[in-house]
C-alpha cells in the first residue's frame, strides 16, 4: 500500500514526505520532480509551453505509473486531485492523507519557501492570498472526497505531522 500526501501548495507535502520516508524506511516519490525529469523542463516551463492542460496530462501519466508500485511515500502536486482517474488510483493503491491549513498559513508558507521560489506557476491572475482562498475553496470537496485522513497543520512542525500520520496509518502498512 502506498502512502499518498495531498493538499494545496504550502501544506508541507514535500517536507513531511521526506520525514515519513525516512521514518518508515520507504522510498520517496515526488510526482512534480518526476514530471520535470521526464519532460526535461521545470514545472513552470511546462505550464508556459504546454499550458496547464499539458501539465495535467503528464501528471496523470506519472500518477498512473506510480500507482503500479507499492510501499512508496508519494508527495503529489496540489492539483493532482482534480482528475477523476487520479483520484481512483489513490483509492485503489494506497492510503491518502490530506495536509490542510488556513489560507493565510498557506500563503505565508508559499511566499517564504526559498526552495520552491520561481517553481510555482500562478494558478490565477489574482494576488496570492486571493488565489489561495479561491482555489482552496474550489478544491476542498475533492481533497475531502479522496482523503482517508486529514491533518490540520497550521501550528504543527513536520515531525509532529509525521507522528500524527504514523499513529493513524493502518497497522498492516507499517509492519
Ligand atoms: C499545482 C501545484 C504544484 C504543481 C503545479 C500545479 C496546483 O505542486 O503540481 O505547479 O495546481 O496546485 P505543489 O503543490 O507541490 O506546489
Short mmCIF file of C-alpha atoms and ligand atoms in Angstrom, two decimals:
data_model
loop_
_atom_site.label_atom_id
_atom_site.label_comp_id
_atom_site.label_asym_id
_atom_site.label_seq_id
_atom_site.Cartn_x
_atom_site.Cartn_y
_atom_site.Cartn_z
CA UNK A 1 0.00 0.00 0.00
CA UNK A 2 1.31 3.46 -0.93
CA UNK A 3 1.05 6.45 1.39
CA UNK A 4 -0.13 9.49 -0.59
CA UNK A 5 0.16 13.08 0.61
CA UNK A 6 -2.31 15.52 -0.91
CA UNK A 7 -3.02 19.17 -0.14
CA UNK A 8 -2.60 22.65 -1.50
CA UNK A 9 0.75 24.31 -2.21
CA UNK A 10 2.37 25.23 1.08
CA UNK A 11 0.67 22.45 3.03
CA UNK A 12 4.06 20.80 3.71
CA UNK A 13 3.74 17.69 1.49
CA UNK A 14 7.36 17.63 0.29
CA UNK A 15 8.92 18.18 3.71
CA UNK A 16 6.59 15.77 5.52
CA UNK A 17 7.04 13.13 2.80
CA UNK A 18 10.83 13.26 3.35
CA UNK A 19 10.37 12.76 7.11
CA UNK A 20 7.88 9.92 6.61
CA UNK A 21 10.01 8.08 4.03
CA UNK A 22 12.96 8.15 6.40
CA UNK A 23 10.97 7.09 9.45
CA UNK A 24 9.07 4.32 7.66
CA UNK A 25 12.10 3.16 5.64
CA UNK A 26 10.18 3.59 2.37
CA UNK A 27 11.16 5.04 -1.00
CA UNK A 28 10.02 8.59 -1.64
CA UNK A 29 8.36 9.68 -4.88
CA UNK A 30 7.74 13.36 -5.62
CA UNK A 31 5.47 13.43 -8.67
CA UNK A 32 6.39 17.02 -9.63
CA UNK A 33 10.09 16.13 -9.60
CA UNK A 34 9.37 13.04 -11.71
CA UNK A 35 7.27 15.06 -14.22
CA UNK A 36 10.05 17.67 -14.56
CA UNK A 37 12.64 14.93 -15.07
CA UNK A 38 10.57 13.14 -17.74
CA UNK A 39 9.82 16.40 -19.57
CA UNK A 40 13.36 17.75 -19.21
CA UNK A 41 11.79 21.06 -18.12
CA UNK A 42 10.75 22.75 -14.88
CA UNK A 43 7.06 22.72 -13.92
CA UNK A 44 6.93 26.47 -14.65
CA UNK A 45 8.33 25.87 -18.18
CA UNK A 46 5.82 23.05 -18.82
CA UNK A 47 2.95 25.41 -17.85
CA UNK A 48 4.42 28.12 -20.10
CA UNK A 49 4.94 25.93 -23.16
CA UNK A 50 2.16 23.33 -22.89
CA UNK A 51 -0.31 25.15 -20.68
CA UNK A 52 -1.92 23.74 -17.55
CA UNK A 53 -3.75 21.11 -19.68
CA UNK A 54 -0.42 19.76 -20.98
CA UNK A 55 0.94 19.60 -17.44
CA UNK A 56 -2.18 17.75 -16.21
CA UNK A 57 -1.72 15.08 -18.92
CA UNK A 58 1.88 14.46 -17.89
CA UNK A 59 0.82 14.45 -14.24
CA UNK A 60 -1.86 11.80 -14.90
CA UNK A 61 0.69 9.58 -16.73
CA UNK A 62 3.17 9.81 -13.89
CA UNK A 63 0.49 9.11 -11.26
CA UNK A 64 -0.73 6.05 -13.19
CA UNK A 65 2.87 4.75 -13.26
CA UNK A 66 3.49 5.48 -9.56
CA UNK A 67 0.30 3.66 -8.59
CA UNK A 68 1.60 0.46 -10.17
CA UNK A 69 4.29 0.49 -7.47
CA UNK A 70 3.69 -0.19 -3.79
CA UNK A 71 5.05 0.79 -0.40
CA UNK A 72 6.11 4.27 -1.55
CA UNK A 73 5.62 7.58 0.21
CA UNK A 74 4.22 9.77 -2.57
CA UNK A 75 4.12 13.57 -2.47
CA UNK A 76 1.61 14.85 -5.04
CA UNK A 77 1.14 18.24 -6.69
CA UNK A 78 -1.66 20.35 -5.21
CA UNK A 79 -3.90 19.87 -8.25
CA UNK A 80 -3.47 16.10 -8.62
CA UNK A 81 -6.93 15.56 -7.10
CA UNK A 82 -8.63 17.44 -9.98
CA UNK A 83 -8.55 14.40 -12.26
CA UNK A 84 -11.11 11.59 -11.67
CA UNK A 85 -8.72 8.86 -12.81
CA UNK A 86 -6.02 10.10 -10.41
CA UNK A 87 -8.47 10.00 -7.51
CA UNK A 88 -9.47 6.42 -8.41
CA UNK A 89 -5.79 5.45 -8.50
CA UNK A 90 -5.23 6.86 -4.98
CA UNK A 91 -8.26 4.97 -3.66
CA UNK A 92 -7.16 1.72 -5.31
CA UNK A 93 -3.48 1.70 -4.46
CA UNK A 94 -2.99 3.36 -1.12
CA UNK A 95 -3.91 5.39 1.91
CA UNK A 96 -4.27 9.14 1.41
CA UNK A 97 -3.50 11.92 3.86
CA UNK A 98 -4.75 15.48 3.30
CA UNK A 99 -2.43 18.11 4.74
CA UNK A 100 -4.62 21.14 5.31
CA UNK A 101 -4.10 24.67 6.66
CA UNK A 102 -5.78 28.07 6.70
CA UNK A 103 -5.33 30.16 3.52
CA UNK A 104 -3.28 32.72 5.48
CA UNK A 105 -0.87 29.98 6.62
CA UNK A 106 -0.58 28.52 3.10
CA UNK A 107 0.05 31.95 1.51
CA UNK A 108 2.70 32.76 4.12
CA UNK A 109 4.50 29.43 3.56
CA UNK A 110 4.35 29.79 -0.25
CA UNK A 111 5.74 33.33 -0.10
CA UNK A 112 8.62 32.30 2.17
CA UNK A 113 9.51 28.91 0.57
CA UNK A 114 13.01 29.56 -0.78
CA UNK A 115 13.37 26.01 -2.24
CA UNK A 116 10.29 26.46 -4.48
CA UNK A 117 10.92 30.09 -5.47
CA UNK A 118 10.15 30.51 -9.21
CA UNK A 119 8.94 26.88 -9.46
CA UNK A 120 5.24 27.52 -8.93
CA UNK A 121 3.35 28.91 -11.91
CA UNK A 122 0.45 31.19 -10.92
CA UNK A 123 -2.92 29.43 -10.98
CA UNK A 124 -4.93 32.67 -11.39
CA UNK A 125 -4.30 36.36 -12.09
CA UNK A 126 -5.18 37.30 -8.51
CA UNK A 127 -2.87 38.32 -5.66
CA UNK A 128 -1.51 35.29 -3.76
CA UNK A 129 -3.88 35.34 -0.76
CA UNK A 130 -6.95 35.74 -3.03
CA UNK A 131 -5.70 32.92 -5.28
CA UNK A 132 -5.18 30.62 -2.29
CA UNK A 133 -8.65 31.41 -0.88
CA UNK A 134 -10.40 30.89 -4.24
CA UNK A 135 -8.58 27.74 -5.36
CA UNK A 136 -8.63 26.01 -1.96
CA UNK A 137 -12.36 26.55 -1.60
CA UNK A 138 -12.91 25.07 -5.09
CA UNK A 139 -10.70 22.05 -4.35
CA UNK A 140 -11.77 21.38 -0.75
CA UNK A 141 -14.58 18.92 -1.70
CA UNK A 142 -12.14 16.90 -3.83
CA UNK A 143 -9.49 16.72 -1.10
CA UNK A 144 -12.24 15.69 1.31
CA UNK A 145 -13.59 13.02 -1.05
CA UNK A 146 -10.28 11.25 -1.54
CA UNK A 147 -8.66 11.61 1.91
CA UNK A 148 -8.54 8.72 4.36
CA UNK A 149 -7.02 11.01 6.98
CA UNK A 150 -6.96 14.79 7.50
CA UNK A 151 -4.30 16.78 9.39
CA UNK A 152 -4.61 20.49 10.22
CA UNK A 153 -1.03 21.64 10.03
CA UNK A 154 -1.21 25.36 10.94
CA UNK A 155 0.57 25.02 14.25
CA UNK A 156 2.43 21.71 13.71
CA UNK A 157 6.09 21.13 12.82
CA UNK A 158 6.89 18.45 10.18
CA UNK A 159 7.94 15.89 12.85
CA UNK A 160 4.65 16.30 14.72
CA UNK A 161 2.70 15.95 11.46
CA UNK A 162 4.62 12.74 10.71
CA UNK A 163 3.87 11.45 14.26
CA UNK A 164 0.17 12.06 13.68
CA UNK A 165 0.22 10.28 10.30
CA UNK A 166 2.18 7.26 11.56
CA UNK A 167 -0.20 6.94 14.53
CA UNK A 168 -3.16 6.68 12.14
CA UNK A 169 -1.54 4.73 9.29
CA UNK A 170 -3.27 1.30 9.11
CA UNK A 171 -1.14 -1.10 11.13
CA UNK A 172 -0.54 -3.72 8.45
CA UNK A 173 1.03 -0.99 6.29
CA UNK A 174 3.66 -0.03 8.89
CA UNK A 175 4.79 -3.60 9.56
C1 LIG B 1 -0.09 22.82 -8.63
C2 LIG B 1 0.76 22.57 -7.58
C3 LIG B 1 2.19 22.27 -7.77
C4 LIG B 1 2.47 21.70 -9.16
C5 LIG B 1 1.87 22.60 -10.20
C6 LIG B 1 0.36 22.75 -10.05
C7 LIG B 1 -1.52 23.11 -8.34
O1 LIG B 1 2.64 21.34 -6.78
O2 LIG B 1 1.97 20.41 -9.30
O3 LIG B 1 2.51 23.85 -10.11
O4 LIG B 1 -2.34 23.07 -9.26
O5 LIG B 1 -1.84 23.37 -7.16
P1 LIG B 1 2.86 21.72 -5.21
O6 LIG B 1 1.53 21.58 -4.55
O7 LIG B 1 3.82 20.68 -4.74
O8 LIG B 1 3.43 23.09 -5.16
#
